[in-house]
Amino acid sequence: MLFELNGQKQMLTIDTYKVEQFRDALAEASNITIMAHKHPDGDAVGSALGLALTIEHNKKCKVNIVLPNDAPDTFQFLPAYNRILSADRDKEACEAALMNADMIIGVDFNNAFRVEPLHQALTESKAIKALIDHHELPDEALFSILFSRPDFSSACELVYWVGKALWGDNCLTQDIARCLYTGINTDTGCFAYSNAQPSLYEAVAALMHYDIQPESIYNEINNNFSVDRMRFFGYCINNLLTINEALGYAYFTISLKDYEKFHLSDEDTEGLVNYTLKMKNIHVGALLKEQSDRIRISLRSKRDFDVNQFARTYFEGGGHIKAAGGTSYIGLTYTAHRLDQLLKEALA
Ligand code: 5GP
Ligand code: MN
């Protein structure tokens, strides 16, 4: 298929050789396990469930779906959500699903660090390992079949194109289309981010043939706050946001006590970091949140500042140019101070 990008005709291609490799591996496999990254977002959950359902739709088999953590309740509306095994609830069952599998397919992550505490089972399992992902620098030694495409908006979009290459229009049902649309919606900020290319809209056009009800999916994902969470966001914006308007950055610093005050958990900060970029003169935003043993960092950018590189260099993390994450072990106050210094230097 041809489309135009930066004035040049481009070909959207899914490597045929890899598709055939993947097809052969699927045909041979009798025990398949799909896994996505820890702290799963819409793309992780949507691509894992969508891929499981499309494989089951095209091959007589039952696929296991494992995640390092529970999937947020937000995604409860998705078909097959109840089939997800998580290491939070039953680590042994997740490890068994990985160790007993003859094929493991990773989605929406690029290396074993992103699936702790299941990284050991993933690396030690004798299964044939495939990856369908859109992050840079995949672990090429770990996965023998690799669909690694940072040029795609989301793992969900890539699952659609790989499924389409394998099974044509049979890659979709209404349930599969709803799963894939969910991850596309979250990873593109509902079609607002710069990671969308023409292939995305072609994929979405195909999904739309299955009566997926985009408005209801949008409401499930985005208009679902509890009253406490709404007030918590207000509190964070009023009290926990540092703004450096001259250099164009802002960040939230959220402690365990702050969640407790509102009877919330750290999951409830999902989406908060994006509020930093709502300010006209702010183009780099961050959110630091305290967890029991570490500080998690989310980074966002709306111009050309590469937060993937920044997270990789300073916070043992990574992600994409405009959305990345990382970790720090020096406490909340010191992490905030370090982040502030680093951003001052980088943006001065
Ligand atoms: P979020 O801020 O929403 O947690 O993550 C934004 C993006 O960065 C996602 O694509 C996520 O997969 C990626 N990401 C978040 N944390 C990490 C990390 O610690 N390491 C790497 N490599 N990527 C991360
Ligand atoms: Mn993704």
Coordinates of C-alpha atoms and ligand atoms in Angstrom, one line a residue:
M1 CA 0.0 0.0 0.0
L2 CA 1.4 3.5 -0.9
F3 CA 1.0 6.7 1.0
E4 CA 2.7 10.0 1.1
L5 CA 5.0 11.2 3.9
N6 CA 7.1 14.4 3.8
G7 CA 6.4 14.7 0.1
Q8 CA 7.7 11.2 -0.7
K9 CA 5.8 8.1 -1.6
Q10 CA 6.3 5.5 1.0
M11 CA 5.3 1.9 1.1
L12 CA 3.8 0.4 4.2
T13 CA 5.3 -3.0 4.4
I14 CA 5.2 -5.7 6.9
D15 CA 8.2 -7.9 6.2
T16 CA 6.8 -10.9 4.3
Y17 CA 9.5 -13.2 5.4
K18 CA 8.8 -12.5 9.0
V19 CA 5.1 -13.0 8.5
E20 CA 5.7 -16.5 7.1
Q21 CA 8.1 -17.2 10.0
F22 CA 5.4 -16.1 12.4
R23 CA 2.7 -18.1 10.5
D24 CA 4.9 -21.3 10.7
A25 CA 5.6 -20.8 14.4
L26 CA 1.9 -20.3 15.1
A27 CA 1.0 -23.4 13.2
E28 CA 3.5 -25.5 15.1
A29 CA 2.6 -24.1 18.5
S30 CA 0.0 -25.8 20.8
N31 CA 0.5 -23.7 23.9
I32 CA 0.8 -20.0 23.3
T33 CA 1.3 -17.3 25.9
I34 CA 1.0 -13.5 25.2
M35 CA 2.5 -11.0 27.5
A36 CA 2.7 -7.2 27.7
H37 CA 4.7 -4.7 30.0
K38 CA 4.3 -3.9 33.6
H39 CA 2.0 -1.0 34.6
P40 CA 0.0 -1.9 31.5
D41 CA -1.7 0.9 29.6
G42 CA -4.4 0.8 27.0
D43 CA -2.0 -0.3 24.3
A44 CA -0.5 -3.1 26.4
V45 CA -3.9 -4.5 27.4
G46 CA -5.6 -3.9 24.1
S47 CA -2.8 -5.4 22.0
A48 CA -2.5 -8.5 24.3
L49 CA -6.2 -9.1 24.3
G50 CA -6.7 -8.3 20.6
L51 CA -3.8 -10.5 19.6
A52 CA -5.1 -13.4 21.8
L53 CA -8.6 -13.1 20.3
T54 CA -7.4 -12.9 16.6
I55 CA -5.1 -16.0 17.1
E56 CA -8.0 -17.9 18.6
H57 CA -10.3 -16.8 15.8
N58 CA -8.0 -18.2 13.2
K59 CA -6.5 -21.2 14.9
K60 CA -8.3 -23.8 17.1
C61 CA -6.5 -23.1 20.4
K62 CA -6.7 -21.2 23.7
V63 CA -4.2 -18.6 24.3
N64 CA -2.9 -17.5 27.8
I65 CA -2.6 -13.8 28.5
V66 CA -0.2 -12.7 31.3
L67 CA 0.7 -9.3 32.7
P68 CA 3.3 -8.3 35.3
N69 CA 0.6 -6.2 37.1
D70 CA -3.1 -6.2 37.2
A71 CA -4.6 -4.3 34.3
P72 CA -6.3 -1.1 35.5
D73 CA -10.1 -1.4 36.1
T74 CA -10.6 1.2 33.3
F75 CA -10.1 -1.6 30.8
Q76 CA -12.7 -4.0 32.5
F77 CA -15.0 -3.2 29.6
L78 CA -12.8 -5.1 27.2
P79 CA -13.7 -8.5 26.0
A80 CA -11.6 -11.3 27.6
Y81 CA -10.3 -8.8 30.4
N82 CA -11.3 -11.5 32.9
R83 CA -8.9 -14.0 31.3
I84 CA -5.8 -12.0 32.1
L85 CA -3.4 -13.6 34.6
S86 CA -1.3 -11.1 36.5
A87 CA 1.8 -11.6 38.6
D88 CA 0.2 -9.3 41.2
R89 CA -2.5 -11.9 41.9
D90 CA -0.8 -15.2 40.9
K91 CA 2.9 -15.0 39.9
E92 CA 3.3 -18.7 39.9
A93 CA 0.5 -19.2 37.4
C94 CA 2.0 -16.5 35.2
E95 CA 5.5 -18.2 35.4
A96 CA 3.9 -21.6 34.6
A97 CA 2.1 -20.1 31.6
L98 CA 5.5 -18.8 30.3
M99 CA 7.6 -21.9 31.2
N100 CA 5.1 -24.3 29.7
A101 CA 4.4 -22.4 26.6
D102 CA 5.9 -23.5 23.3
M103 CA 5.4 -20.0 21.9
I104 CA 5.6 -16.6 23.7
I105 CA 4.5 -13.5 22.0
G106 CA 5.5 -10.2 23.6
V107 CA 3.5 -7.0 22.7
D108 CA 4.2 -3.3 23.5
F109 CA 7.6 -3.8 25.2
N110 CA 11.1 -4.1 23.9
N111 CA 13.2 -5.9 26.6
A112 CA 12.9 -8.2 29.7
F113 CA 13.3 -5.3 32.1
R114 CA 9.9 -4.1 31.1
V115 CA 8.2 -7.3 32.4
E116 CA 9.6 -7.6 35.9
P117 CA 8.9 -9.8 37.9
L118 CA 8.3 -12.1 35.0
H119 CA 11.6 -11.4 33.3
Q120 CA 13.3 -14.5 34.5
A121 CA 10.5 -16.8 33.3
L122 CA 10.5 -15.0 29.9
T123 CA 14.2 -15.4 29.4
E124 CA 14.4 -18.9 30.8
S125 CA 11.4 -20.4 28.9
K126 CA 12.4 -22.7 26.0
A127 CA 9.4 -21.4 24.0
I128 CA 10.0 -19.8 20.6
K129 CA 9.7 -16.0 21.3
A130 CA 8.1 -13.4 19.0
L131 CA 7.7 -9.7 19.6
I132 CA 5.2 -7.2 18.1
D133 CA 6.3 -3.8 19.3
H134 CA 6.8 -0.1 18.5
H135 CA 9.6 0.9 20.9
E136 CA 13.1 1.5 19.8
L137 CA 16.0 -0.8 20.6
P138 CA 14.3 -4.2 21.0
D139 CA 16.3 -7.1 22.6
E140 CA 17.1 -8.9 19.3
A141 CA 18.9 -11.7 21.2
L142 CA 15.7 -12.6 23.1
F143 CA 13.2 -12.7 20.3
S144 CA 13.7 -14.8 17.2
I145 CA 10.7 -13.4 15.4
L146 CA 10.7 -9.6 15.6
F147 CA 8.2 -7.1 14.4
S148 CA 9.8 -4.0 15.8
R149 CA 8.3 -0.9 14.2
P150 CA 8.9 2.4 16.1
D151 CA 7.3 4.1 13.1
F152 CA 3.9 2.8 14.1
S153 CA 1.6 4.6 16.5
S154 CA 0.9 1.7 18.8
A155 CA 1.3 -2.0 19.3
C156 CA -2.4 -2.3 18.5
E157 CA -2.0 -0.8 15.1
L158 CA 0.9 -3.2 14.4
V159 CA -1.1 -6.2 15.6
Y160 CA -3.8 -5.2 13.1
W161 CA -1.3 -5.0 10.2
V162 CA 0.4 -8.3 11.2
G163 CA -3.0 -10.0 11.6
K164 CA -4.1 -8.6 8.2
A165 CA -0.9 -9.9 6.6
L166 CA -1.6 -13.3 8.1
W167 CA -5.3 -13.7 7.7
G168 CA -6.7 -10.9 5.6
D169 CA -10.1 -9.7 6.7
N170 CA -10.4 -12.7 9.0
C171 CA -8.1 -11.0 11.5
L172 CA -11.0 -9.0 12.9
T173 CA -14.2 -9.5 14.8
Q174 CA -16.1 -6.8 16.7
D175 CA -14.4 -7.9 20.0
I176 CA -10.9 -7.8 18.4
A177 CA -11.6 -4.4 16.8
R178 CA -12.7 -2.9 20.1
C179 CA -9.5 -4.1 21.8
L180 CA -7.3 -2.7 19.1
Y181 CA -9.1 0.6 18.9
T182 CA -8.6 1.0 22.6
G183 CA -4.8 0.9 22.4
I184 CA -4.8 3.1 19.4
N185 CA -7.0 5.6 21.2
T186 CA -4.7 5.7 24.3
D187 CA -1.3 5.7 22.5
T188 CA -2.3 8.4 20.0
G189 CA -4.0 10.6 22.6
C190 CA -7.2 10.0 20.6
F191 CA -5.5 10.8 17.3
A192 CA -3.7 14.0 18.5
Y193 CA -0.1 12.9 18.7
S194 CA 2.5 13.1 16.0
N195 CA 2.9 9.3 15.9
A196 CA 0.0 8.9 13.6
Q197 CA 0.7 8.2 9.9
P198 CA -1.7 7.4 7.1
S199 CA -1.6 3.7 7.8
L200 CA -3.2 4.4 11.2
Y201 CA -6.3 5.8 9.6
E202 CA -6.5 2.9 7.2
A203 CA -6.3 0.5 10.1
V204 CA -9.0 2.4 12.0
A205 CA -11.2 2.5 8.9
A206 CA -11.0 -1.3 8.9
L207 CA -11.9 -1.5 12.6
M208 CA -14.9 0.9 12.0
H209 CA -16.6 -1.8 9.9
Y210 CA -17.2 -3.8 13.0
D211 CA -19.5 -1.4 14.9
I212 CA -16.9 -0.7 17.6
Q213 CA -18.8 2.3 19.1
P214 CA -15.8 4.7 19.4
E215 CA -17.7 7.1 21.6
S216 CA -18.4 4.4 24.2
I217 CA -14.8 3.3 24.2
Y218 CA -13.7 7.0 24.5
N219 CA -16.0 7.4 27.5
E220 CA -14.8 4.2 29.2
I221 CA -11.2 5.3 28.9
N222 CA -11.4 9.0 29.4
N223 CA -14.6 10.1 31.2
N224 CA -14.5 7.6 34.0
F225 CA -13.1 9.5 37.1
S226 CA -14.4 9.0 40.6
V227 CA -15.2 12.2 42.5
D228 CA -12.1 11.6 44.6
R229 CA -9.8 11.3 41.6
M230 CA -11.2 14.5 40.1
R231 CA -10.6 16.4 43.3
F232 CA -7.1 14.8 43.5
F233 CA -6.2 16.1 40.0
G234 CA -7.3 19.6 41.1
Y235 CA -5.2 19.3 44.3
C236 CA -2.2 18.2 42.3
I237 CA -2.5 21.1 39.9
N238 CA -2.9 23.6 42.7
N239 CA -0.3 22.3 45.2
L240 CA 2.1 19.8 43.6
L241 CA 3.0 21.4 40.3
T242 CA 6.3 23.2 39.8
I243 CA 6.4 25.5 36.8
N244 CA 9.4 27.0 35.1
E245 CA 7.7 29.1 32.4
A246 CA 10.9 30.8 31.3
L247 CA 12.5 27.5 30.3
G248 CA 9.2 25.8 29.3
Y249 CA 9.0 22.9 31.7
A250 CA 6.7 21.8 34.6
Y251 CA 6.5 18.8 36.8
F252 CA 4.3 17.2 39.5
T253 CA 5.9 15.8 42.7
I254 CA 3.5 13.3 44.3
S255 CA 4.2 11.5 47.6
L256 CA 2.5 8.4 49.0
K257 CA 0.8 10.6 51.6
D258 CA -0.9 12.6 48.8
Y259 CA -2.6 9.5 47.4
E260 CA -3.6 8.4 50.9
K261 CA -5.3 11.7 51.6
F262 CA -7.7 11.0 48.7
H263 CA -7.9 7.2 49.3
L264 CA -6.3 6.6 45.9
S265 CA -3.4 4.5 44.6
D266 CA -0.6 5.5 42.2
E267 CA -2.6 4.1 39.3
D268 CA -5.0 7.0 39.7
T269 CA -2.4 9.5 38.4
E270 CA -2.7 8.0 34.9
G271 CA -3.1 10.9 32.5
L272 CA -2.1 13.6 35.0
V273 CA 1.3 14.2 33.4
N274 CA -0.5 15.4 30.2
Y275 CA -1.9 18.4 32.1
T276 CA 1.6 19.9 32.2
L277 CA 1.5 20.4 28.4
K278 CA -1.8 22.1 28.5
M279 CA 0.0 25.3 29.3
K280 CA 0.9 27.3 26.3
N281 CA 4.6 28.0 27.1
I282 CA 5.3 24.6 28.6
H283 CA 6.8 22.0 26.2
V284 CA 8.3 19.5 28.6
G285 CA 6.3 17.9 31.4
A286 CA 7.0 15.3 34.0
L287 CA 5.4 13.5 36.9
L288 CA 7.3 12.1 39.8
K289 CA 5.4 9.7 42.0
E290 CA 6.6 8.0 45.1
Q291 CA 6.2 4.2 45.4
S292 CA 7.2 2.1 48.4
D293 CA 10.7 1.5 47.1
R294 CA 11.3 3.9 44.2
I295 CA 10.2 7.0 42.4
R296 CA 8.5 6.5 39.0
I297 CA 9.0 9.2 36.4
S298 CA 6.7 10.0 33.5
L299 CA 7.9 12.4 30.8
R300 CA 6.1 14.1 28.0
S301 CA 7.2 16.6 25.3
K302 CA 5.2 18.5 22.7
R303 CA 8.0 20.0 20.6
D304 CA 11.3 18.4 19.7
F305 CA 12.8 17.7 23.1
D306 CA 13.5 13.9 23.1
V307 CA 12.3 12.5 26.4
N308 CA 13.2 8.9 25.4
Q309 CA 16.8 9.9 25.3
F310 CA 16.5 11.9 28.5
A311 CA 14.9 9.0 30.4
R312 CA 17.4 6.6 29.0
T313 CA 20.4 8.8 29.9
Y314 CA 19.4 9.9 33.4
F315 CA 16.6 7.6 34.7
E316 CA 17.2 4.0 33.6
G317 CA 14.2 4.3 31.4
G318 CA 13.0 4.9 27.8
G319 CA 9.9 5.0 25.7
H320 CA 9.3 7.3 22.7
I321 CA 10.5 10.7 21.7
K322 CA 7.4 12.5 23.1
A323 CA 6.4 10.0 25.9
A324 CA 8.8 8.1 28.1
G325 CA 9.3 6.9 31.6
G326 CA 12.0 6.0 34.1
T327 CA 12.9 5.2 37.7
S328 CA 14.9 6.8 40.5
Y329 CA 16.0 5.4 43.8
I330 CA 17.1 8.6 45.7
G331 CA 13.8 9.6 47.2
L332 CA 11.2 12.1 46.1
T333 CA 12.9 15.4 47.2
Y334 CA 16.3 14.5 45.7
T335 CA 14.8 13.2 42.5
A336 CA 12.8 16.4 42.0
H337 CA 15.9 18.4 42.6
R338 CA 17.9 16.4 40.2
L339 CA 15.2 16.5 37.5
D340 CA 15.0 20.3 37.9
Q341 CA 18.7 20.7 37.5
L342 CA 18.8 18.4 34.5
L343 CA 16.0 20.1 32.8
K344 CA 17.5 23.5 33.5
E345 CA 20.7 22.4 31.8
A346 CA 19.0 20.7 28.9
L347 CA 16.6 23.6 28.2
A348 CA 18.8 26.6 29.0
Ligands
5GP1 P1 4.1 6.4 31.0 O1 4.7 7.7 31.4 O2 2.7 6.5 30.5 O3 4.3 5.4 32.1 O4 5.0 5.8 29.8 C1 5.2 6.5 28.6 C2 5.9 5.6 27.6 O5 7.2 5.3 28.1 C3 5.2 4.3 27.4 O6 5.4 4.0 26.0 C4 6.0 3.3 28.2 O7 6.0 2.0 27.6 C5 7.4 3.9 28.2 N1 8.1 3.7 29.5 C6 7.6 4.0 30.7 N2 8.5 3.7 31.6 C7 9.5 3.1 31.0 C8 10.7 2.5 31.5 O8 11.0 2.5 32.7 N3 11.6 2.0 30.6 C9 11.3 2.1 29.2 N4 12.2 1.5 28.4 N5 10.2 2.6 28.8 C10 9.3 3.1 29.6
MN2 MN 2.4 1.3 23.1

